[in-house]
Coordinates of C-alpha atoms in Angstrom, one line a residue:
M1 CA -15.3 5.5 -9.2
K2 CA -17.2 4.6 -6.4
Q3 CA -15.4 1.4 -4.5
N4 CA -17.9 -1.3 -3.0
V5 CA -16.1 -1.6 0.4
L6 CA -17.8 -3.9 2.5
Y7 CA -16.7 -4.3 6.1
S8 CA -17.4 -7.3 8.4
N9 CA -15.5 -10.1 10.1
N10 CA -18.4 -12.5 8.5
V11 CA -16.5 -12.5 5.5
D12 CA -17.4 -16.1 4.2
A13 CA -21.1 -15.3 4.3
T14 CA -20.5 -11.9 2.6
L15 CA -18.3 -13.0 0.0
N16 CA -20.6 -15.8 -0.5
S17 CA -23.3 -13.7 -1.4
I18 CA -21.3 -11.9 -3.8
I19 CA -20.6 -15.3 -5.6
E20 CA -24.1 -16.6 -5.7
G21 CA -25.5 -13.2 -6.8
G22 CA -23.0 -13.3 -9.8
N23 CA -24.1 -16.3 -11.2
Y24 CA -20.8 -16.8 -12.6
N25 CA -19.6 -19.7 -14.6
A26 CA -16.6 -20.8 -12.3
V27 CA -14.8 -19.6 -9.5
M28 CA -11.1 -18.7 -8.6
V29 CA -9.0 -17.8 -5.9
L30 CA -5.7 -16.3 -5.8
V31 CA -3.4 -17.6 -2.4
D32 CA 0.3 -17.6 -2.0
A33 CA 1.1 -20.2 0.3
N34 CA 0.3 -18.4 3.6
T35 CA -2.8 -17.3 3.2
R36 CA -3.4 -21.3 1.6
L37 CA -2.8 -22.4 4.9
M38 CA -4.4 -20.3 7.5
A39 CA -6.9 -18.1 5.8
L40 CA -8.7 -20.4 2.5
P41 CA -9.8 -22.7 5.4
L42 CA -11.8 -19.7 7.2
L43 CA -13.5 -19.4 3.8
P44 CA -16.0 -22.7 3.3
C45 CA -17.7 -20.6 0.5
L46 CA -14.3 -21.3 -1.4
S47 CA -14.0 -25.0 -0.9
D48 CA -15.1 -25.5 -4.6
A49 CA -12.9 -22.9 -6.3
H50 CA -10.1 -23.4 -8.6
I51 CA -6.6 -22.3 -6.3
I52 CA -4.5 -20.8 -8.0
E53 CA -1.4 -20.7 -5.8
I54 CA 1.2 -18.1 -6.3
T55 CA 4.8 -17.8 -4.1
P56 CA 4.9 -15.1 -1.3
G57 CA 7.2 -11.9 -1.4
D58 CA 7.2 -8.9 -3.5
D59 CA 10.0 -9.7 -5.5
N60 CA 7.9 -12.3 -7.1
K61 CA 5.3 -10.0 -8.0
N62 CA 6.6 -10.3 -11.6
L63 CA 5.5 -11.4 -15.2
D64 CA 6.5 -14.9 -14.4
T65 CA 4.0 -15.1 -11.7
L66 CA 1.5 -13.2 -13.8
S67 CA 1.5 -15.6 -16.2
H68 CA 1.2 -18.5 -14.0
A69 CA -2.0 -16.9 -12.7
W70 CA -3.3 -16.2 -16.5
S71 CA -2.1 -20.0 -17.2
E72 CA -4.2 -21.2 -14.5
M73 CA -7.2 -19.5 -15.4
V74 CA -6.9 -20.6 -18.8
K75 CA -6.8 -24.3 -17.4
C76 CA -10.0 -24.4 -15.3
G77 CA -11.7 -23.1 -18.4
A78 CA -12.2 -19.1 -17.1
T79 CA -14.9 -17.1 -19.4
R80 CA -15.6 -13.4 -19.2
H81 CA -18.4 -14.5 -16.8
S82 CA -15.8 -15.8 -14.1
L83 CA -14.7 -14.5 -10.9
L84 CA -11.2 -14.4 -9.2
V85 CA -11.0 -14.0 -5.6
N86 CA -7.8 -12.5 -4.2
L87 CA -7.2 -13.6 -0.7
G88 CA -4.3 -12.0 0.8
G89 CA -1.8 -9.1 0.9
G90 CA -1.4 -6.3 -1.2
M91 CA 1.2 -8.7 -3.7
V92 CA -1.5 -11.0 -4.3
T93 CA -4.4 -8.0 -4.5
D94 CA -2.2 -6.0 -7.1
L95 CA -1.3 -9.1 -9.2
G96 CA -4.6 -10.8 -9.2
G97 CA -5.7 -7.4 -9.8
F98 CA -3.8 -7.2 -13.0
A99 CA -4.4 -10.4 -13.6
A100 CA -8.6 -10.3 -13.8
A101 CA -7.9 -6.8 -15.7
T102 CA -6.5 -8.1 -18.2
F103 CA -7.6 -11.8 -19.1
K104 CA -10.3 -11.5 -21.6
R105 CA -9.9 -8.1 -21.5
G106 CA -11.3 -7.9 -18.0
I107 CA -13.1 -10.1 -15.8
D108 CA -14.8 -9.9 -12.1
F109 CA -12.4 -10.1 -8.8
V110 CA -13.2 -9.5 -5.5
N111 CA -10.7 -8.5 -3.1
V112 CA -10.4 -10.0 0.4
P113 CA -7.3 -8.6 2.2
T114 CA -5.3 -10.9 4.9
T115 CA -2.8 -7.7 5.6
L116 CA -3.4 -4.7 7.5
L117 CA -1.3 -3.1 4.4
G118 CA -3.7 -5.0 1.9
A119 CA -6.6 -3.6 3.4
V120 CA -5.6 0.0 3.8
D121 CA -3.6 0.6 0.8
A122 CA -3.7 -2.1 -1.8
A123 CA -7.3 -3.5 -2.0
V124 CA -8.9 -0.7 -2.6
G125 CA -8.7 2.3 -5.0
G126 CA -8.0 0.5 -8.3
K127 CA -4.8 0.6 -8.8
T128 CA -3.4 -3.1 -10.3
G129 CA 0.1 -4.1 -11.3
I130 CA 3.4 -5.8 -10.8
N131 CA 7.1 -4.8 -10.5
F132 CA 9.4 -4.6 -13.7
N133 CA 12.8 -4.3 -14.4
G134 CA 13.6 -3.2 -10.8
L135 CA 11.0 -1.1 -10.6
K136 CA 7.8 -0.9 -7.9
N137 CA 4.5 -1.7 -9.6
E138 CA 6.1 -0.5 -13.2
I139 CA 3.5 -2.4 -15.0
G140 CA -0.4 -2.5 -14.3
V141 CA -3.9 -0.5 -14.8
F142 CA -6.3 0.9 -12.9
A143 CA -9.2 -1.3 -12.1
P144 CA -11.8 -1.6 -9.5
A145 CA -12.7 -4.6 -7.7
K146 CA -15.9 -5.5 -7.8
A147 CA -16.2 -5.7 -4.0
V148 CA -13.3 -5.3 -1.1
I149 CA -14.1 -7.3 2.0
V150 CA -12.2 -5.2 5.1
S151 CA -11.9 -7.8 8.2
T152 CA -10.1 -7.9 11.1
I153 CA -10.0 -11.9 11.1
F154 CA -7.1 -12.9 9.7
F155 CA -4.8 -10.1 11.9
S156 CA -4.2 -12.0 14.8
T157 CA -1.8 -14.5 12.7
L158 CA 0.2 -11.9 11.7
P159 CA 3.6 -10.9 13.1
Q160 CA 3.6 -7.6 14.6
Q161 CA 5.6 -6.1 11.6
E162 CA 3.3 -7.0 9.0
L163 CA 1.0 -4.7 11.6
K164 CA 3.5 -2.2 11.4
S165 CA 3.5 -2.1 7.6
G166 CA 0.0 -1.5 7.2
F167 CA 0.1 1.0 9.9
A168 CA 2.0 3.5 8.0
E169 CA -0.5 3.9 5.4
M170 CA -3.2 4.5 8.0
L171 CA -0.6 7.2 9.2
K172 CA -0.4 8.8 5.7
H173 CA -4.4 9.0 5.5
A174 CA -4.3 11.1 8.9
M175 CA -1.7 13.6 7.7
L176 CA -3.7 13.9 4.7
H177 CA -6.9 14.1 6.8
S178 CA -6.8 16.2 10.2
H179 CA -4.0 16.9 12.9
E180 CA -6.2 15.2 15.4
S181 CA -6.2 12.3 13.3
F182 CA -2.9 11.9 13.0
E183 CA -2.5 12.7 17.0
R184 CA -4.7 9.3 17.8
L185 CA -2.7 7.4 15.5
L186 CA 0.6 7.9 17.2
Q187 CA -1.0 6.9 20.7
V188 CA -1.5 3.2 19.4
D189 CA 0.7 0.7 21.0
F190 CA 1.4 -2.5 18.8
K191 CA 2.3 -4.3 21.8
D192 CA -1.7 -4.1 23.1
I193 CA -4.1 -4.0 19.8
D194 CA -7.7 -3.9 20.1
Y195 CA -8.7 -5.6 17.2
D196 CA -12.5 -3.9 17.3
F197 CA -11.0 -0.2 17.5
L198 CA -8.4 -1.5 14.7
L199 CA -11.5 -1.7 12.1
T200 CA -12.9 1.2 13.1
L201 CA -9.5 3.0 12.3
M202 CA -9.3 1.3 9.3
Q203 CA -12.5 2.2 8.3
E204 CA -12.1 5.7 9.2
S205 CA -8.8 5.6 7.5
L206 CA -10.1 4.1 4.1
Q207 CA -12.9 7.0 4.0
V208 CA -9.9 9.5 3.7
K209 CA -8.6 7.3 0.8
Q210 CA -12.0 6.8 -0.9
H211 CA -13.1 10.5 -0.7
I212 CA -10.3 11.3 -2.7
V213 CA -9.9 8.4 -5.1
E214 CA -13.5 9.1 -6.1
Q215 CA -12.6 12.6 -7.2
D216 CA -10.1 11.4 -9.4
P217 CA -10.2 7.7 -10.0
T218 CA -7.1 7.8 -12.5
E219 CA -4.2 9.6 -10.9
Q220 CA -4.9 13.0 -13.0
G221 CA -4.8 15.3 -10.1
I222 CA -6.3 15.2 -6.1
R223 CA -5.3 11.7 -5.9
K224 CA -1.7 11.9 -5.9
A225 CA -1.9 13.4 -2.4
L226 CA -2.0 9.4 -2.2
N227 CA 1.6 9.2 -2.5
L228 CA 2.7 11.3 0.4
G229 CA 5.7 9.5 1.4
H230 CA 5.9 7.4 -1.4
T231 CA 8.3 9.2 -3.7
V232 CA 11.5 8.6 -1.2
G233 CA 9.8 5.0 0.1
H234 CA 9.5 3.5 -3.5
A235 CA 13.1 4.7 -3.8
F236 CA 14.0 2.7 -0.4
E237 CA 12.0 0.0 -1.1
S238 CA 13.9 -0.4 -4.6
K239 CA 17.4 0.0 -3.1
A240 CA 16.7 -2.4 -0.3
L241 CA 15.6 -4.7 -3.2
G242 CA 18.3 -4.5 -5.2
D243 CA 20.6 -5.2 -2.6
G244 CA 19.1 -8.3 -1.5
K245 CA 17.6 -7.2 1.6
P246 CA 14.1 -6.1 0.8
V247 CA 12.4 -4.4 3.4
P248 CA 8.2 -4.4 4.1
H249 CA 6.5 -1.6 1.8
G250 CA 5.2 0.0 5.2
Y251 CA 8.4 0.4 6.7
A252 CA 9.8 2.0 3.4
V253 CA 6.5 4.6 3.5
A254 CA 7.0 5.1 7.3
W255 CA 11.0 6.5 6.3
G256 CA 9.5 8.1 3.4
L257 CA 6.8 10.3 5.2
V258 CA 9.7 11.1 7.5
V259 CA 11.7 12.6 4.6
E260 CA 8.8 14.2 2.9
S261 CA 7.7 15.7 6.2
V262 CA 11.1 17.1 6.6
L263 CA 10.7 18.4 2.9
S264 CA 7.6 20.1 4.0
H265 CA 9.4 21.4 7.1
I266 CA 12.2 23.1 4.5
L267 CA 9.8 24.3 1.4
L268 CA 6.2 24.6 3.5
Q269 CA 6.9 25.1 7.5
F270 CA 5.3 22.3 8.2
P271 CA 5.4 22.2 12.2
S272 CA 8.6 21.2 13.5
N273 CA 6.7 19.9 16.5
D274 CA 5.1 17.5 14.3
L275 CA 7.8 16.2 12.4
Y276 CA 10.1 15.7 15.7
S277 CA 6.6 13.2 16.7
L278 CA 6.4 11.6 13.5
A279 CA 10.4 10.7 13.6
R280 CA 10.2 9.4 17.0
F281 CA 7.0 7.2 16.3
V282 CA 8.7 6.0 13.3
K283 CA 11.8 5.4 14.8
D284 CA 10.6 3.6 17.8
N285 CA 8.1 1.2 15.9
Y286 CA 10.0 0.6 12.8
G287 CA 14.0 1.2 13.6
A288 CA 15.9 3.4 11.1
F289 CA 16.8 2.8 7.2
H290 CA 20.3 3.0 7.5
I291 CA 21.9 5.4 4.3
T292 CA 24.9 7.1 4.0
C293 CA 25.6 9.9 1.5
D294 CA 27.5 7.9 -1.0
H295 CA 23.7 6.1 -2.0
Y296 CA 22.3 9.6 -2.3
D297 CA 22.8 9.7 -6.4
Q298 CA 21.6 6.0 -6.2
L299 CA 18.1 7.1 -4.6
L300 CA 17.6 10.2 -6.5
D301 CA 17.6 8.5 -9.5
L302 CA 15.5 5.6 -8.4
M303 CA 12.9 8.7 -7.6
R304 CA 13.3 10.2 -11.0
H305 CA 12.2 6.9 -12.4
D306 CA 9.2 7.2 -10.2
K307 CA 5.7 7.1 -12.0
K308 CA 4.9 10.5 -10.7
S309 CA 7.8 12.1 -12.5
H310 CA 6.7 13.4 -15.8
S311 CA 10.6 14.5 -17.1
G312 CA 13.0 12.7 -14.9
E313 CA 11.9 15.6 -12.6
I314 CA 11.5 14.5 -8.7
N315 CA 8.0 14.9 -8.1
C316 CA 6.5 15.0 -4.4
T317 CA 3.4 15.3 -2.5
L318 CA 4.0 17.8 0.7
L319 CA 2.3 18.6 3.5
K320 CA 1.6 22.5 5.0
S321 CA 0.0 21.1 7.6
C322 CA -1.8 17.8 8.7
G323 CA -4.8 18.3 6.6
D324 CA -3.5 21.1 4.2
F325 CA -1.5 19.0 1.3
T326 CA -0.2 20.1 -2.0
I327 CA 0.7 17.9 -5.2
N328 CA 2.6 18.2 -8.1
N329 CA 5.9 19.5 -6.1
T330 CA 9.1 19.5 -8.0
I331 CA 11.8 19.0 -5.6
K332 CA 15.4 20.3 -5.8
E333 CA 18.2 18.0 -5.7
D334 CA 20.0 19.9 -3.0
D335 CA 16.8 20.1 -0.9
L336 CA 16.0 16.7 -0.8
K337 CA 20.0 15.7 -0.1
A338 CA 19.7 17.9 3.0
A339 CA 16.5 16.1 3.9
L340 CA 18.1 13.0 3.8
D341 CA 20.9 14.5 6.1
I342 CA 18.1 15.4 8.5
F343 CA 16.5 11.9 8.4
R344 CA 20.1 10.4 8.9
D345 CA 20.2 12.5 11.7
L346 CA 16.6 11.8 13.2
F347 CA 17.7 8.6 13.1
E348 CA 21.0 9.0 13.9
C349 CA 22.5 6.8 10.6

């Protein structure tokens, strides 16, 4: 699955050329309340598009919101020859991609991510979906966007928390790629962001993801590498959501990267100096996810319900070293509890 990823800070012209070249009978744009206010005015090519507005927040990535999007598509007379532009973060591109992929058995959609997380994670790779029954991304399909336009023009309005959330996915890609990439990202200072340089780092990061996705578009093999940090991270995220204290996806991934790096050290001798470097960077920039041993059984149960689990086992991607990963690692309960103990020690939870 070759993804059409376009890197441009002239987003309006780039998107307009796609619209004009598609001869669409209707163009719709899916936004949340924030991107309607902050991002949509930057794209005059969408001035005549039918606006579908949804409520922001990952807890709204659900069936009710999906049904609302479908209803709006019907209302504007959308057909198989219509286009949906998903303008927003990962929640918008996940849900919008699923809405487009299932409406009339599939219509074209373009992702225009407005967050760093959306750009380097959700918008590229063909995964779409919604949360269901308290579980992240439980319902969805693989459906590549007609195009993904990656840009930094929207980032200056983002709070630092949003930038850090996306950066965690870049950190994951770097760890999958090489020690040099990993070390370079650890030098980034969120208090002084160079957006032109960030676009270069984003392109490097997405090339790692694209290389893996093109080999395995439906996650039957090597694409599972991209789940590094996510088995534990999704459990942290689901627990926080269930507790009514949601955390940003990238923060959960950052904490998950630390736990799974601990597992990698225990099981595969992942270098301790890289583990400590990662833990320091995550603690300094993301804080701690506070858990006690009383939460372990709940977290393990959430991991068993992860989509990577086939028969109730806990499955992780692990690292021998940065750039040398292994997939389909079945993790014993005692090893995971030991890793969670060490995680708490590293973060002084």
